[in-house]
XYZ file of C-alpha atoms in Angstrom:
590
model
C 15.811 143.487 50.119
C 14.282 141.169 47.766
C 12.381 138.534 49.901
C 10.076 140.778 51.169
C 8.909 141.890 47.874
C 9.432 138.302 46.664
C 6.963 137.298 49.431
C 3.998 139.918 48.325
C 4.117 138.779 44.207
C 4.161 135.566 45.406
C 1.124 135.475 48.259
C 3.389 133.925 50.831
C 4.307 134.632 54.344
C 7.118 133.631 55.731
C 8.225 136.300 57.787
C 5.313 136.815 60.268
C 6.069 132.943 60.971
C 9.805 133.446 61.192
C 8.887 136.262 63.849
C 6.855 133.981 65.647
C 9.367 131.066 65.870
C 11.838 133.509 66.882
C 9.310 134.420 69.732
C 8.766 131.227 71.032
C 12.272 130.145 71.291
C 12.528 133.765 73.411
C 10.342 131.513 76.408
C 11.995 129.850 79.182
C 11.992 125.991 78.084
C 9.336 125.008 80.712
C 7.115 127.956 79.203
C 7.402 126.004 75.967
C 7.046 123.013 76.726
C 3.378 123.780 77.994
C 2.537 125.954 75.205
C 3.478 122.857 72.769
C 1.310 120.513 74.905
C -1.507 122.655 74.192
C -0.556 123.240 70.240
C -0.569 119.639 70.576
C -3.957 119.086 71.532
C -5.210 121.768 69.086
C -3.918 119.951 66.299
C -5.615 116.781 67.270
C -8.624 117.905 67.913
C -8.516 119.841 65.022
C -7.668 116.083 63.160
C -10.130 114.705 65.052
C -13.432 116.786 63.421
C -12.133 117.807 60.489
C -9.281 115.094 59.102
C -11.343 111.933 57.458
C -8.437 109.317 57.999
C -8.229 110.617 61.964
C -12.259 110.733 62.097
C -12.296 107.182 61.515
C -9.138 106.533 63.089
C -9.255 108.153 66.640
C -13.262 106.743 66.580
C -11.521 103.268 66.428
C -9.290 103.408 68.986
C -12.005 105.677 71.124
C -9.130 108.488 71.659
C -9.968 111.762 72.785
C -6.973 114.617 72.628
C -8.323 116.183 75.431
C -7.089 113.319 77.896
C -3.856 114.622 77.058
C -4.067 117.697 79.434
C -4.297 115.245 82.304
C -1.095 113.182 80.895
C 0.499 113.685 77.572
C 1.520 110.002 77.732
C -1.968 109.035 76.680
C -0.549 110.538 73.230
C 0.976 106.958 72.961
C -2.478 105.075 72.467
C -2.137 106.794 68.982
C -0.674 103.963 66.821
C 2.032 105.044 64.602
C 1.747 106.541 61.121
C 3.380 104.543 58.272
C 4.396 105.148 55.147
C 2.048 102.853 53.906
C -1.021 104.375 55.862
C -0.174 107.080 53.702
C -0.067 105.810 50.498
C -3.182 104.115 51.075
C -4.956 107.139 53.335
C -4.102 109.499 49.930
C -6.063 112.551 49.737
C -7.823 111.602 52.840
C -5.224 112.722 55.274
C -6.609 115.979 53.668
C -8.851 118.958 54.854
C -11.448 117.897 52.429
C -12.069 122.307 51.884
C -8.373 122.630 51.191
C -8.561 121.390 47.397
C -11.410 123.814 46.568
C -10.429 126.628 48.307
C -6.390 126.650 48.930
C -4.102 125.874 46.075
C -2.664 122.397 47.172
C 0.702 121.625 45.796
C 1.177 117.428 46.225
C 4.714 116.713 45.876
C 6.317 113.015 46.089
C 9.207 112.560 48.715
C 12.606 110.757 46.913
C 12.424 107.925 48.777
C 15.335 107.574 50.548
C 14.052 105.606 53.471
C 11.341 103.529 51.594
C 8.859 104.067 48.634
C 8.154 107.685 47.666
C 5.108 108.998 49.202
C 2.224 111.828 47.965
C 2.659 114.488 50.468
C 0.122 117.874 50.668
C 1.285 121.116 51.190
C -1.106 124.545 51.515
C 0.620 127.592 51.226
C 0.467 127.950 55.493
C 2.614 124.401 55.734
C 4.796 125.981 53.148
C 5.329 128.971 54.642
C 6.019 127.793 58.351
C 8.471 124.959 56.741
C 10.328 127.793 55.011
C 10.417 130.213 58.049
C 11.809 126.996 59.671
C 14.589 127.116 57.401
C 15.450 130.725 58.000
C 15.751 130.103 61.769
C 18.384 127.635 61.425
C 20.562 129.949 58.845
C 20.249 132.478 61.608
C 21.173 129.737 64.181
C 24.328 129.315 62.339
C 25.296 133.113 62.270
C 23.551 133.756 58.534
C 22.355 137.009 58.239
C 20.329 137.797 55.103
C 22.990 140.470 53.594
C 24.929 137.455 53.007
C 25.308 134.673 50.453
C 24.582 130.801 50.494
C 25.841 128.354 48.382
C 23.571 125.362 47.794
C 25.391 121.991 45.898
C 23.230 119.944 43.950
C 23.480 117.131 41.482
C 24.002 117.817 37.900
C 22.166 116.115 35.306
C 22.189 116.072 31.265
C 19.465 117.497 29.210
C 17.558 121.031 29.114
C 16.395 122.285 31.854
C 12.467 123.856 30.686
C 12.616 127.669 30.684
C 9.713 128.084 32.903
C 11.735 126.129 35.595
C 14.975 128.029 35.085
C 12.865 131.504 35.266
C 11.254 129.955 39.209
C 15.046 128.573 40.225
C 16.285 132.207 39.156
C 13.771 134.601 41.102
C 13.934 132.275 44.066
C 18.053 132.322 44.503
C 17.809 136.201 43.856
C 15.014 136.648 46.724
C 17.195 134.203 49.231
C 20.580 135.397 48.028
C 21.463 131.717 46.902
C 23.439 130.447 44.588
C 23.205 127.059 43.250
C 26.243 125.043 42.227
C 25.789 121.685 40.218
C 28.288 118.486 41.224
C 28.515 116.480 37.907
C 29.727 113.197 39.521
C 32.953 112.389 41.805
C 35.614 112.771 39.715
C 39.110 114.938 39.997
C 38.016 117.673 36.468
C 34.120 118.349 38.560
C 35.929 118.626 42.162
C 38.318 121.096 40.808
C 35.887 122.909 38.506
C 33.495 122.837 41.708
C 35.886 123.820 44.240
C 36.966 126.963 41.614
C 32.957 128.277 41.762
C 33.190 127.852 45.251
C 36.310 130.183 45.399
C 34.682 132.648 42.872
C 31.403 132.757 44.981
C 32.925 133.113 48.361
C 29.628 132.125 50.055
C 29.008 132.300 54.414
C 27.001 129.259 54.251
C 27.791 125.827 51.461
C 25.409 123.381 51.738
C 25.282 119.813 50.516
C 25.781 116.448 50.999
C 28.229 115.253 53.181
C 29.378 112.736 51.094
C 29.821 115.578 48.389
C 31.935 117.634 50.480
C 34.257 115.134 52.133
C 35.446 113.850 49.524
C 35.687 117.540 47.926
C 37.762 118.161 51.089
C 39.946 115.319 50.344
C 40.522 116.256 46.767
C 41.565 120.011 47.932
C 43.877 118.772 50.523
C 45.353 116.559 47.975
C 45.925 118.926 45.641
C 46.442 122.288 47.090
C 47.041 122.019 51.002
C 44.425 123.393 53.352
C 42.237 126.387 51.669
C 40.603 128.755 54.443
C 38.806 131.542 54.628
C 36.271 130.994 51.457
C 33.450 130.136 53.254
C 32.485 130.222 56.969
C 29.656 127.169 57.469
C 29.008 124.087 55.816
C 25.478 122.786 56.210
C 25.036 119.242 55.777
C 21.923 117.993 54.455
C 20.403 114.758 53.427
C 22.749 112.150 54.775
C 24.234 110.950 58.143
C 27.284 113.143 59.170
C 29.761 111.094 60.112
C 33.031 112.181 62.773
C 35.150 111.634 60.196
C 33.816 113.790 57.511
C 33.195 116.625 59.891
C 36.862 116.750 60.869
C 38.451 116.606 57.651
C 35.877 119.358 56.117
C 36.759 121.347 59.579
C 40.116 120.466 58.647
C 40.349 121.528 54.988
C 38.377 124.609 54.715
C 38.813 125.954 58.459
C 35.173 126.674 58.272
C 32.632 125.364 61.095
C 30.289 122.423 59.893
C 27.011 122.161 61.426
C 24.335 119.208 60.825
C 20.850 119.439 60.483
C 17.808 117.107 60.275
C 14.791 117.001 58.336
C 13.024 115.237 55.506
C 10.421 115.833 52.545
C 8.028 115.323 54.846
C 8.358 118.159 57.702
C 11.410 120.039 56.074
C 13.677 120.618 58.820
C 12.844 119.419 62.171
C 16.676 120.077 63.933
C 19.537 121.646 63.628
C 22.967 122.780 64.909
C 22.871 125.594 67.406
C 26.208 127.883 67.384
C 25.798 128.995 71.019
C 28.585 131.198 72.831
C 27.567 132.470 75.812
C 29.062 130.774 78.726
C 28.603 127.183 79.973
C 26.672 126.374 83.090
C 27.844 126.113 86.415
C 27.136 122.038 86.416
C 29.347 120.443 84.085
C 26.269 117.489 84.054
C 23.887 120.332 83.251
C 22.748 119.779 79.536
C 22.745 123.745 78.512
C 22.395 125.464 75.083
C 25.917 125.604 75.429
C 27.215 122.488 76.448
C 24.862 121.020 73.387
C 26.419 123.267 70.917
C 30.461 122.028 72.639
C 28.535 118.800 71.681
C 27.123 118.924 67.972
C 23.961 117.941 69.859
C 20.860 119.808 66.785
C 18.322 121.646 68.582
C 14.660 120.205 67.690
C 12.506 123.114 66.433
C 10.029 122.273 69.562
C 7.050 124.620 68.186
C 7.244 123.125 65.112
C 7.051 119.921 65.409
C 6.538 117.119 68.395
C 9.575 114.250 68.375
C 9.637 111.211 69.921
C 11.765 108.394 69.855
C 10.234 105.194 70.068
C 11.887 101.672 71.822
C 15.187 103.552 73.196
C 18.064 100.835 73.459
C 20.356 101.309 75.971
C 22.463 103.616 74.651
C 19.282 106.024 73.944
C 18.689 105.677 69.909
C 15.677 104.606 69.146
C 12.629 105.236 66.043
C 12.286 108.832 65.470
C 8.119 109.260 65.450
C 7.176 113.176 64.217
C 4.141 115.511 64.674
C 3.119 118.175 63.032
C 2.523 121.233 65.657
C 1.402 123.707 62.910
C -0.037 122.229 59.959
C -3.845 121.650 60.159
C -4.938 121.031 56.745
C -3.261 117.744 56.361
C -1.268 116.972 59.472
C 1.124 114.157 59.643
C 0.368 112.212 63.672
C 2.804 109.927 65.417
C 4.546 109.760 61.881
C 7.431 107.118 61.873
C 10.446 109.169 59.854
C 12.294 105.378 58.968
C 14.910 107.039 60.941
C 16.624 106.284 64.470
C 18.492 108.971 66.862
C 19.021 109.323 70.644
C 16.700 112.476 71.792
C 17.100 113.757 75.135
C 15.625 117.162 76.966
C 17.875 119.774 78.443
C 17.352 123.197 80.139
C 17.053 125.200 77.389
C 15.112 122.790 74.778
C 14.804 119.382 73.317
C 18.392 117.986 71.605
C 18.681 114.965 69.129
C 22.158 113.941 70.140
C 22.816 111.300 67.424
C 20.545 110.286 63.868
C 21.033 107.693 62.243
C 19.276 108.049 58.431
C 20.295 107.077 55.036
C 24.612 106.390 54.198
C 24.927 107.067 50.565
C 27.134 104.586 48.423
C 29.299 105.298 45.192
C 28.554 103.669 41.957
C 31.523 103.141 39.509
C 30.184 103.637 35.744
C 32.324 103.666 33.201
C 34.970 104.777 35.120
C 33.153 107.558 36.575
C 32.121 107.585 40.731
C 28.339 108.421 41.028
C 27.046 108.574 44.787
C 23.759 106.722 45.079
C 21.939 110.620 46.101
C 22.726 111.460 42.466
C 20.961 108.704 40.965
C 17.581 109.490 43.664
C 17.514 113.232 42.489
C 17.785 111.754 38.909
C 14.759 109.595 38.874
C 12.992 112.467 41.536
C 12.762 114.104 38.433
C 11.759 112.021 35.770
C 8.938 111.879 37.575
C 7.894 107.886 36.871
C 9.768 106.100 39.346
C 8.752 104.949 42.707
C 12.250 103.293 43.635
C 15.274 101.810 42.663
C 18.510 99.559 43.849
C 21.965 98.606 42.510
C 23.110 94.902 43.164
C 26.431 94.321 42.781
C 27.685 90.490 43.216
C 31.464 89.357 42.337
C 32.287 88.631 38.701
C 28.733 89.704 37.699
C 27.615 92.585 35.814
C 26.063 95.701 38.343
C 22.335 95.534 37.988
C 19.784 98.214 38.342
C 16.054 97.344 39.680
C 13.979 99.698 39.148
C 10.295 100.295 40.685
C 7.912 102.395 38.017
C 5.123 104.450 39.276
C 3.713 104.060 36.394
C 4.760 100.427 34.508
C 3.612 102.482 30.949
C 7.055 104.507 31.079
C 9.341 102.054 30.874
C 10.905 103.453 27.497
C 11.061 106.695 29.005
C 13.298 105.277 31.893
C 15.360 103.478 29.162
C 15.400 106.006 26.374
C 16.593 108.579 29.689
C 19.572 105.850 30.887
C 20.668 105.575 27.059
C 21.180 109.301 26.966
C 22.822 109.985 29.920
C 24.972 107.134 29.731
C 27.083 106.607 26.721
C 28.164 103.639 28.507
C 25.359 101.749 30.567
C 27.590 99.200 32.312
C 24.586 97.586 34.499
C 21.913 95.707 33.465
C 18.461 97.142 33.904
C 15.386 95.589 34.673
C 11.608 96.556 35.683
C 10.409 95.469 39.433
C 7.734 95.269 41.958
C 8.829 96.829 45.129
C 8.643 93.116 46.677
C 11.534 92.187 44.751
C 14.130 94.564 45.956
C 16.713 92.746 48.563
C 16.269 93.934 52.638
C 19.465 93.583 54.475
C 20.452 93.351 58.089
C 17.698 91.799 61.016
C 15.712 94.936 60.445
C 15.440 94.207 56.922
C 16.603 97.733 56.137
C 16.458 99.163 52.528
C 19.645 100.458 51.071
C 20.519 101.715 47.581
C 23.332 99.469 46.916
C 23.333 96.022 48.018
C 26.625 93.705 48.006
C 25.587 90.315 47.466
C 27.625 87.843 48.639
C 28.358 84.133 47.487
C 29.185 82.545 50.859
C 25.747 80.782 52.915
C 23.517 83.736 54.624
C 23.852 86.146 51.949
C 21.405 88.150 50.952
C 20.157 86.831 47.788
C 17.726 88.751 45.203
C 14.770 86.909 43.857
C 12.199 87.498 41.899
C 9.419 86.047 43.919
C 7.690 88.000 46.878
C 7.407 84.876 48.759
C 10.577 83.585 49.161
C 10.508 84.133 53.128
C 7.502 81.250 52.870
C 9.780 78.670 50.891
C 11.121 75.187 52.337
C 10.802 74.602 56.011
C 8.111 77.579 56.381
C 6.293 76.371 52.915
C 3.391 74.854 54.879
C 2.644 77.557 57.503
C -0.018 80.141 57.769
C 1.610 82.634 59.166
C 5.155 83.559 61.062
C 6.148 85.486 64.005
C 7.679 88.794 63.255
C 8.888 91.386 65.477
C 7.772 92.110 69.260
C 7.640 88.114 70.430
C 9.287 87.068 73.151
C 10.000 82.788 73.060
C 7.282 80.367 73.645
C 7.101 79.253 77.437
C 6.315 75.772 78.490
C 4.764 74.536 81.460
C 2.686 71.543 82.005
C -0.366 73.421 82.600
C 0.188 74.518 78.977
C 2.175 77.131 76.928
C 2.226 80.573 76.083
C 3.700 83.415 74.002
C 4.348 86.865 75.743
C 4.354 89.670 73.067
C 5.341 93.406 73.626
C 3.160 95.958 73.957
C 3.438 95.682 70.198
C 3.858 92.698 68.088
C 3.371 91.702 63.942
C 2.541 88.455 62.513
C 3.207 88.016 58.628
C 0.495 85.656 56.703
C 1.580 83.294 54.168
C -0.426 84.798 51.011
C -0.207 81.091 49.238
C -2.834 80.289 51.629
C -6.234 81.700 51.348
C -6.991 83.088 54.790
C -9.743 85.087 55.525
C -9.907 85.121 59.759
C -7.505 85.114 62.525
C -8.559 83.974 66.136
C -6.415 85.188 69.602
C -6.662 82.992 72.409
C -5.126 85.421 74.980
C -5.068 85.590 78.609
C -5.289 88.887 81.307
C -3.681 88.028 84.503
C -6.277 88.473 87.633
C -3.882 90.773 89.148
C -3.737 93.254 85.994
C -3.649 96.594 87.826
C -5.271 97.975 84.459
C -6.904 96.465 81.949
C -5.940 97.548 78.351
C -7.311 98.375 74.484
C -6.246 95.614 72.219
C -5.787 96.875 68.879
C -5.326 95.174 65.540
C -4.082 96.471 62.747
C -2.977 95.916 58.500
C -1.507 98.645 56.964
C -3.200 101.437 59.412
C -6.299 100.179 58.940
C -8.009 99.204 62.153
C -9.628 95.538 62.312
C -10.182 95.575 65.638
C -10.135 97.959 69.224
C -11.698 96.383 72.269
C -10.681 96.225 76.232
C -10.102 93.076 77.211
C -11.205 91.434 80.128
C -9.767 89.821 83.061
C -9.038 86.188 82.987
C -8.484 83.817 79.527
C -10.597 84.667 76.357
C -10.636 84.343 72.688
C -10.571 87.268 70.082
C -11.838 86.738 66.474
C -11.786 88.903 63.288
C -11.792 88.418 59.749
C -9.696 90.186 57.543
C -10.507 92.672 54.194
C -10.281 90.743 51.512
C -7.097 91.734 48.816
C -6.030 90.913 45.421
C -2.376 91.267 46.319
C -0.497 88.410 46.410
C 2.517 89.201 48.792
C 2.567 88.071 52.244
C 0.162 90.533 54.589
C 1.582 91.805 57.790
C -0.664 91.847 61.012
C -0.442 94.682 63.792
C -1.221 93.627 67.487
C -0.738 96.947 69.875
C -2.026 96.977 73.694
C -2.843 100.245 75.369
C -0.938 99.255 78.773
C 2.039 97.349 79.687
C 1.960 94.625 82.962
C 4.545 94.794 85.782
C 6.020 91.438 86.512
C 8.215 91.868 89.997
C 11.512 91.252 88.855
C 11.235 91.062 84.874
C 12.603 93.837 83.284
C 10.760 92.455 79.601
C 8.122 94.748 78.216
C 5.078 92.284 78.206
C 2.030 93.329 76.902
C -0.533 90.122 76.350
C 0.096 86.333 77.435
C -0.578 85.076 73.741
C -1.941 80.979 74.343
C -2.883 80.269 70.352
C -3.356 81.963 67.098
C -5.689 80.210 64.860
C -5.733 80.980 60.916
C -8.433 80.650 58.995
């Protein structure tokens, strides 16, 4: 009864979106998929007048949305969107009316798959993200005469009164109540699992993490307990098999997943579906997705692809906004990987694969690493942070400022929440946190090891340009296939695309390509070069050998600079199943 009275006093409108995502999802999936082709294109062109950062960037790369009614591939010329093409596009990636007409609310994501980003919102993107939320509670049987139970991380201090005023009138509106999870320890669980009892919610919502090992705590100490709520919602964190069963398990409730981020809000989620199965047991129905725990992407909302698909199907998740034309987010790369396929009723994202959250043992006390990223979200001042934790040493804390002038208030906030601080804390540049794995992947806690291989922390940015690779100008990163020999000479084939890294030690202001198009080349394609989204270069080649040259922006950053080569068309070798986008002879630094 609230929310729609909530909505007026507030200026929002979330319904008259809900009713038209509700609409949509009434077409036939063919109908839809049209219909989102079209969105599509509106959006981009749309980008394409009004957007500065896609004015300058779709001029570059000479891409026109419209070729997408002919073939939506073409959508793929579009290089990627980084994280750090935001950070450096800023208020750019903005309707440049939206700041003095709409109220813009710029909020910072946590961070949990790289540094936290500046992200726009008008009251339209909020209102469709929101709308997008009520669609999944009604996809999970949520009906708004009943109550949800959202878990969050409890932290010390007063909470300002202005805040606790918003927080109240927006649980009362949504019928929400929020429950606060101290840390991991036997006294919270049971004190949590208590408000739980006393709140007897439909939906709980949480971390996965958080609820597992609530699960395991309840079974411990009381035997299954069933019947106090009906769905848990897991947000934030990879679901894992085993912490589905056990919460299935424990609470006899039904657990459905869901994916999303800062960025879009939710983009899929859990379907409960129980009409009857399809006559073709192959036949990927609404149904047979649901049997499956396959999430349903919210197809009008936003545009998924996934990116490099291995052969088990998971590949890069790369987003779209479908609905959000003040500051639209294009061929976005989420950081996160999952295996997408299309069915006969919509688009499913059968597995994701996105942040694991660790434990941290503090003075006896079990934090999970999501409680520490909520607790600097909101101080306010810190871009990032990591836990190293080698044998026999004491745990140490990196942490990343936004703003290098608040390191006392960092400190003065550790000192108070811990009585205790058993870690050692110290101040970083983002270059000195420690990448493990052959993706270099970012993780929250890092176990460094003592035996040769390791990953070992260090204070200098260019450690990857020490000893054998002191003396070279630059190194081959990802997308390069080995160098071939011949006696006519030797070459390097490179995907369709490829990154060099530049040794910053050197001063290097140019970069020539010696390349080669083969004669038979059925088409010839755009080579585009790229450093952090910025576009250096975008010509067609031509048939036959030839030499590129550049010169690079100058910088006052001393880390190593990474180089983007991308091709607009792939070539067919008879026989080679490789991905080969240019026959790379010689790159010359300068």
């Amino acid at each position: 009864m609230l929310f729609p009275l909530a909505e007026r006093l507030s200026g929002r409108n979330v319904n008259s979106r809900l009713a038209w995502l509700q609409s949509a999802f009434n077409d036939e999936w063919e109908q839809r998929k049209r219909l989102n082709r079209l969105r599509l294109i509106d959006v981009l062109q749309n980008a394409k007048y009004e957007i500065p950062f896609y004015k300058d960037l779709f001029r570059q790369v000479k891409f026109d949305p419209l070729l997408l009614l002919k073939d939506v591939r073409y959508f793929q010329r579009l290089p990627v969107l980084t994280k750090e093409d935001i950070r450096e596009a800023g208020a750019r990636l903005l309707h440049p009316d939206c700041q003095r007409y709409l109220p813009v609310h710029v909020s910072r994501t946590n961070g949990s798959t790289g540094s936290a980003l500046p992200i726009y919102y008008t009251p339209a993107a909020k209102d469709y993200s929101a709308a997008v939320t009520r669609l999944s509670q009604h996809w999970v049987g949520f009906s708004a005469d009943q109550r949800q139970l959202h878990i969050s991380s409890a932290f010390p201090g007063q909470t300002p009164q202005v805040a606790k005023r918003q927080e109240w009138w927006r649980q009362q509106a949504t019928n929400r109540i929020s429950i606060e999870c101290e840390a991991w320890t036997e006294d919270c669980f049971a004190a949590l699992w208590k408000k739980i009892c006393k709140a007897k919610p439909y939906i709980v919502q949480g971390h996965p993490s958080t609820l597992y090992a609530l699960a395991r705590h309840v079974m411990n100490a009381l035997g299954p307990q069933r019947g106090y709520f009906a769905v848990f919602v897991s947000t934030g964190e990879t679901l894992t098999v085993q912490q589905r069963r056990s919460i299935e398990e424990t609470f006899g409730c039904r657990v459905a997943n869901r994916y999303g981020n800062a960025e879009f809000g939710i983009m899929a989620h859990e379907r409960f579906v129980m009409n009857e199965a399809a006559d073709d047991p192959d036949l990927l129905d609404a149904h047979e997705a649901s049997k499956n725990h396959f999430m349903q992407v919210v197809d009008p909302y936003v545009w998924m692809e996934c990116l490099g698909a291995s052969a088990e199907g998971a590949g890069s998740l790369v987003v779209t906004d479908l609905t959000n034309y003040s500051s639209p987010l294009i061929r976005y790369a989420t950081g996160d990987e999952g295996a997408l396929e299309s069915g006969v009723d919509g688009l499913y994202l059968k597995t994701v694969t996105g942040r694991v959250h660790d434990k941290i043992e503090i003075a006896q006390r079990s934090y999970p690493t999501h409680w520490f990223q909520d607790f600097f979200t909101r101080l306010g001042v810190v871009d990032d942070f990591q836990f190293l934790r080698k044998p026999g040493k004491q745990l140490e804390l990196r942490i990343c400022l936004l703003d290098p002038r608040a390191e006392m208030v960092v400190r003065n906030k550790l000192a108070e929440s811990f009585s205790e601080i058993a870690f050692d804390v110290s101040f970083v540049e983002r270059s000195q946190f420690v990448r493990v794995g052959q993706q270099q992947k970012f993780r929250y806690l890092v176990e460094l090891g003592e035996e040769p291989g390791a990953a070992i922390a260090s204070k200098s940015p260019l450690s990857i340009f020490s000893g054998k690779n002191h003396g070279k100008d630059f190194l081959y990163l990802e997308g390069w296939y080995s160098e071939e020999k011949y006696a006519t000479g030797s070459f390097r084939w490179m995907r369709r695309q490829a990154e060099i890294l530049l040794n910053a030690e050197k001063s290097i202001t140019s970069i020539s390509v010696t390349c080669d198009c083969p004669a038979d080349t059925k088409k010839l394609p755009v080579l585009s070069v790229r450093e952090s989204g910025q576009v250096l270069y975008s010509e067609k080649l031509k048939s036959g050998a030839q030499r590129i040259s550049l010169n690079l922006p100058s910088t006052a950053q001393s880390v190593p600079r990474t180089i983007v080569f991308e091709v607009s068309e792939a070539y067919q070798v008879e026989g080679d199943t490789r991905e080969l986008g240019l026959k790379v002879h010689d790159i010359a630094i300068s």
